[in-house]
Tab-separated table of C-alpha atoms in Angstrom:
chain	number	residue	atom	x	y	z
A	34	ALA	CA	-43.967	66.852	-85.759
A	35	ASP	CA	-40.829	64.254	-86.355
A	36	THR	CA	-41.323	61.669	-88.513
A	37	THR	CA	-38.715	59.003	-87.242
A	38	THR	CA	-40.947	58.589	-84.659
A	39	ILE	CA	-42.425	55.786	-83.501
A	40	TYR	CA	-46.482	55.978	-83.338
A	41	GLU	CA	-47.732	56.427	-80.080
A	42	ASP	CA	-51.179	56.821	-79.203
A	43	ALA	CA	-50.545	59.421	-76.570
A	44	ILE	CA	-47.859	61.554	-79.095
A	45	VAL	CA	-50.931	62.148	-81.232
A	46	ASP	CA	-53.229	63.237	-78.331
A	47	ASP	CA	-50.303	65.459	-77.203
A	48	LYS	CA	-49.812	67.389	-79.925
A	49	LYS	CA	-53.630	67.793	-80.943
A	50	ASN	CA	-54.450	69.061	-76.989
A	51	PHE	CA	-51.803	71.275	-77.471
A	52	ILE	CA	-53.055	72.508	-80.343
A	53	LEU	CA	-55.923	72.977	-78.536
A	54	ASN	CA	-55.131	74.810	-75.900
A	55	PHE	CA	-52.649	77.672	-77.843
A	56	LEU	CA	-56.286	78.056	-79.751
A	57	ARG	CA	-57.545	78.911	-76.494
A	58	ASP	CA	-55.055	80.764	-74.493
A	59	HIS	CA	-55.648	83.154	-78.531
A	60	GLY	CA	-58.572	84.047	-78.667
A	61	TYR	CA	-60.676	80.619	-79.621
A	62	MET	CA	-62.501	79.909	-76.904
A	63	LEU	CA	-64.958	77.988	-78.444
A	64	VAL	CA	-62.435	75.264	-80.599
A	65	GLN	CA	-63.623	71.456	-81.045
A	66	SER	CA	-61.221	69.384	-82.619
A	67	ASP	CA	-62.299	65.837	-84.249
A	68	ARG	CA	-61.074	62.026	-83.618
A	69	PRO	CA	-57.621	62.363	-85.407
A	70	LYS	CA	-57.967	59.793	-88.779
A	71	VAL	CA	-55.075	57.198	-88.546
A	72	VAL	CA	-54.061	56.145	-92.188
A	73	ILE	CA	-51.635	53.009	-92.285
A	74	ASP	CA	-49.914	52.668	-94.347
A	75	THR	CA	-47.642	48.346	-94.133
A	76	MET	CA	-45.970	48.093	-97.324
A	77	THR	CA	-43.852	51.703	-95.487
A	78	ASN	CA	-44.485	50.308	-92.044
A	79	CYS	CA	-45.507	54.187	-92.080
A	80	VAL	CA	-48.453	55.881	-90.345
A	81	ASP	CA	-50.817	59.365	-91.361
A	82	VAL	CA	-52.605	61.491	-88.947
A	83	GLU	CA	-54.305	63.593	-89.815
A	84	LEU	CA	-56.350	66.483	-87.422
A	85	LYS	CA	-59.171	68.620	-87.847
A	86	PHE	CA	-60.009	71.603	-85.574
A	87	ASN	CA	-63.225	73.201	-85.804
A	88	THR	CA	-60.958	77.160	-84.907
A	89	GLY	CA	-64.596	78.738	-84.889
A	90	THR	CA	-65.335	82.387	-84.036
A	91	ARG	CA	-61.924	84.502	-82.559
A	92	TYR	CA	-63.459	86.625	-79.042
A	93	LYS	CA	-62.531	89.550	-77.537
A	94	ILE	CA	-63.255	90.505	-73.269
A	95	GLY	CA	-66.054	92.924	-73.036
A	96	GLU	CA	-67.202	94.350	-69.933
A	97	ILE	CA	-65.158	92.800	-67.013
A	98	PHE	CA	-68.141	92.156	-63.676
A	99	THR	CA	-67.881	91.349	-60.815
A	100	THR	CA	-69.854	89.349	-57.857
A	101	ARG	CA	-69.237	89.091	-54.181
A	102	THR	CA	-70.417	87.161	-51.398
A	103	GLY	CA	-69.240	86.050	-47.982
A	104	LYS	CA	-69.167	87.204	-45.038
A	105	GLY	CA	-66.305	90.134	-45.965
A	106	PHE	CA	-68.531	90.944	-49.174
A	107	ASP	CA	-68.674	94.958	-48.327
A	108	LEU	CA	-64.994	94.775	-47.246
A	109	VAL	CA	-63.284	94.720	-51.078
A	110	GLY	CA	-64.513	96.277	-53.680
A	111	GLU	CA	-65.285	94.793	-57.463
A	112	ASP	CA	-62.233	97.590	-58.166
A	113	LEU	CA	-59.290	94.958	-56.593
A	114	LEU	CA	-61.354	91.843	-58.418
A	115	LYS	CA	-59.794	93.579	-61.887
A	116	GLU	CA	-57.024	94.265	-61.033
A	117	ILE	CA	-55.444	91.479	-59.294
A	118	VAL	CA	-57.360	89.474	-62.120
A	119	ALA	CA	-55.963	91.505	-65.301
A	120	LEU	CA	-57.912	91.429	-67.921
A	121	THR	CA	-58.322	93.734	-70.326
A	122	PRO	CA	-61.204	94.370	-71.932
A	123	GLY	CA	-60.218	94.591	-75.316
A	124	ASN	CA	-57.775	91.307	-76.104
A	125	TRP	CA	-58.240	88.590	-77.811
A	126	TYR	CA	-59.732	85.939	-74.921
A	127	SER	CA	-57.085	83.748	-73.450
A	128	ASN	CA	-57.922	80.829	-71.359
A	129	TYR	CA	-54.480	80.953	-69.067
A	130	ASP	CA	-54.523	84.827	-68.357
A	131	ILE	CA	-57.822	83.605	-67.129
A	132	GLN	CA	-56.553	80.619	-64.556
A	133	ARG	CA	-53.664	82.482	-63.756
A	134	GLY	CA	-56.223	85.411	-62.737
A	135	GLN	CA	-57.863	83.237	-60.597
A	136	VAL	CA	-54.494	81.729	-59.522
A	137	ARG	CA	-54.074	85.362	-58.443
A	138	LEU	CA	-57.590	85.828	-56.656
A	139	PHE	CA	-56.191	82.645	-54.326
A	140	ARG	CA	-52.577	84.087	-53.732
A	141	THR	CA	-54.706	86.539	-51.869
A	142	ASN	CA	-55.851	84.799	-49.396
A	143	LEU	CA	-59.299	86.422	-48.849
A	144	PHE	CA	-61.659	84.738	-50.690
A	145	THR	CA	-62.559	81.274	-49.221
A	146	SER	CA	-63.302	80.260	-53.638
A	147	ALA	CA	-63.161	82.337	-56.539
A	148	ALA	CA	-63.497	81.779	-60.501
A	149	VAL	CA	-63.613	83.864	-63.596
A	150	ASN	CA	-65.877	82.072	-66.102
A	151	SER	CA	-66.955	84.041	-69.632
A	152	ILE	CA	-70.435	84.910	-70.238
A	153	ILE	CA	-71.124	83.341	-73.079
A	154	ALA	CA	-75.429	83.566	-73.050
A	155	ASP	CA	-74.277	87.397	-73.740
A	156	THR	CA	-71.750	87.507	-76.291
A	157	VAL	CA	-72.581	89.788	-78.976
A	158	GLY	CA	-70.745	89.021	-81.604
A	159	ASN	CA	-67.371	88.343	-81.410
A	160	VAL	CA	-67.089	90.296	-78.031
A	161	VAL	CA	-67.717	87.535	-75.407
A	162	PRO	CA	-67.458	89.696	-71.456
A	163	MET	CA	-66.350	88.261	-68.236
A	164	ASN	CA	-67.367	87.682	-64.215
A	165	ILE	CA	-64.950	87.191	-61.178
A	166	SER	CA	-66.970	85.490	-58.505
A	167	ALA	CA	-65.734	85.675	-55.177
A	168	ASP	CA	-66.772	84.393	-52.019
A	169	ILE	CA	-64.907	86.937	-49.312
A	170	GLY	CA	-64.090	86.165	-46.283
A	171	LEU	CA	-63.652	87.563	-42.733
A	172	MET	CA	-60.816	90.754	-42.934
A	173	HIS	CA	-59.246	89.229	-39.437
A	174	GLU	CA	-57.900	85.921	-38.360
A	175	LEU	CA	-57.031	84.833	-34.960
A	176	SER	CA	-54.464	81.837	-35.060
A	177	PRO	CA	-53.110	80.209	-32.046
A	178	GLU	CA	-50.312	78.588	-31.999
A	179	ILE	CA	-48.010	75.927	-29.491
A	180	ILE	CA	-44.855	75.705	-29.159
A	181	ILE	CA	-42.130	72.567	-29.088
A	182	ASN	CA	-38.725	72.109	-29.780
A	183	ASN	CA	-35.689	71.851	-29.151
A	184	GLU	CA	-32.990	74.798	-28.716
A	185	ASP	CA	-30.505	75.105	-27.024
A	186	ASN	CA	-30.012	71.490	-26.587
A	187	THR	CA	-33.378	71.428	-23.660
A	188	PHE	CA	-36.303	70.513	-23.482
A	189	ASN	CA	-39.212	74.037	-24.376
A	190	LEU	CA	-43.199	73.911	-23.944
A	191	GLY	CA	-44.728	77.753	-24.974
A	192	LEU	CA	-47.783	79.369	-26.802
A	193	GLY	CA	-47.496	81.952	-29.784
A	194	LEU	CA	-50.117	84.055	-31.586
A	195	ASN	CA	-51.108	85.511	-34.867
A	196	LEU	CA	-53.145	88.809	-35.699
A	197	THR	CA	-52.976	89.358	-39.604
A	198	LYS	CA	-55.123	91.547	-41.011
A	199	LYS	CA	-55.583	91.725	-44.697
A	200	ASN	CA	-56.523	93.599	-46.506
A	201	PHE	CA	-54.535	96.007	-44.932
A	202	LEU	CA	-55.440	100.159	-46.848
A	203	GLY	CA	-56.524	98.447	-50.123
A	204	ASP	CA	-54.010	96.391	-52.505
A	205	ALA	CA	-54.969	92.803	-50.936
A	206	ARG	CA	-52.030	94.233	-48.751
A	207	LYS	CA	-51.530	91.936	-45.719
A	208	PHE	CA	-50.311	92.856	-42.112
A	209	THR	CA	-49.864	90.625	-38.833
A	210	ILE	CA	-48.224	91.011	-35.871
A	211	GLY	CA	-47.288	88.015	-32.925
A	212	THR	CA	-45.687	86.928	-30.554
A	213	SER	CA	-44.652	83.919	-28.671
A	214	ALA	CA	-42.666	82.336	-25.091
A	215	ALA	CA	-41.233	78.939	-25.323
A	216	ALA	CA	-39.556	78.171	-21.959
A	217	GLN	CA	-38.318	74.942	-19.771
A	218	ASN	CA	-40.932	76.210	-16.590
A	219	ILE	CA	-44.224	77.892	-19.310
A	220	SER	CA	-45.608	77.836	-16.097
A	221	GLU	CA	-42.563	79.835	-13.868
A	222	PHE	CA	-42.275	82.822	-16.909
A	223	PHE	CA	-46.180	83.676	-17.482
A	224	GLN	CA	-46.145	84.167	-13.561
A	225	HIS	CA	-42.505	85.601	-14.046
A	226	PRO	CA	-42.292	87.364	-17.317
A	227	THR	CA	-38.416	88.520	-16.487
A	228	PHE	CA	-34.672	87.336	-17.920
A	229	ALA	CA	-33.004	88.615	-14.932
A	230	ASP	CA	-33.427	84.704	-12.909
A	231	SER	CA	-29.911	83.639	-14.575
A	232	ALA	CA	-31.243	80.266	-13.363
A	233	PHE	CA	-34.558	80.844	-15.545
A	234	TYR	CA	-34.474	79.106	-19.410
A	235	GLY	CA	-36.505	80.675	-22.303
A	236	TYR	CA	-37.806	83.389	-25.125
A	237	PHE	CA	-40.688	85.678	-25.705
A	238	ASP	CA	-40.501	87.543	-29.175
A	239	ALA	CA	-42.241	89.782	-30.954
A	240	ARG	CA	-42.541	90.065	-34.882
A	241	ILE	CA	-44.316	92.434	-36.985
A	242	SER	CA	-45.541	92.448	-40.852
A	243	ILE	CA	-46.298	93.026	-44.013
A	244	GLU	CA	-46.570	91.026	-47.021
A	245	GLN	CA	-47.154	93.502	-50.270
A	246	PRO	CA	-48.432	90.533	-53.358
A	247	PHE	CA	-49.149	92.737	-56.149
A	248	LEU	CA	-47.414	95.663	-57.688
A	249	PHE	CA	-48.290	98.322	-60.691
A	250	GLY	CA	-50.600	95.271	-61.029
A	251	GLU	CA	-48.535	92.403	-61.272
A	252	PRO	CA	-47.708	90.162	-59.162
A	253	ILE	CA	-44.778	89.951	-56.401
A	254	THR	CA	-43.724	88.405	-53.508
A	255	THR	CA	-42.147	90.997	-50.776
A	256	LYS	CA	-42.290	90.851	-46.945
A	257	LEU	CA	-41.004	93.514	-45.187
């Protein structure tokens, strides 16, 4: 630490929390810290700060279990859950890797809730098993929309509809097909869906997309 820095409680807390997080990310799952000891030297206007940590045992990740619930619990396999979270048995316990795995679960939009927890009660020696719990929603999602815009400096009103198939062909892939239509007179457009009449202003479009959130176990952001 910089010995010329003016003492602040916040600086001590930041240093303590940094060390705690570092240790928890490198195997010390149950590390604890004592209250910082502060000794003030009024002669030199200096403060000595002592931080004490009880690291405990350094843990490795053991077997990884899964718990699946929800309406779509049988539509997402446990192998996919493990692949998304990407924890490796035998590696040192890392709180950062666990939090990252939870974020990756939510990014897929397959789960209404998800968590990755250590099973401390089943710890043997320095090996702690992990459990991935996920509440899985339905794999089909229908999303209607109302369109209001000012395209070509003209007020347009329209409707749209998107159908999404989650976990398309596995690997948390997402397939979406959508269509939308808008016009100055939306009722006329649906009664006569043609662009032959040059006095009629409107548009219709259709879109198909495939989103691949992971490739070879690594997160990517690719959409076709």
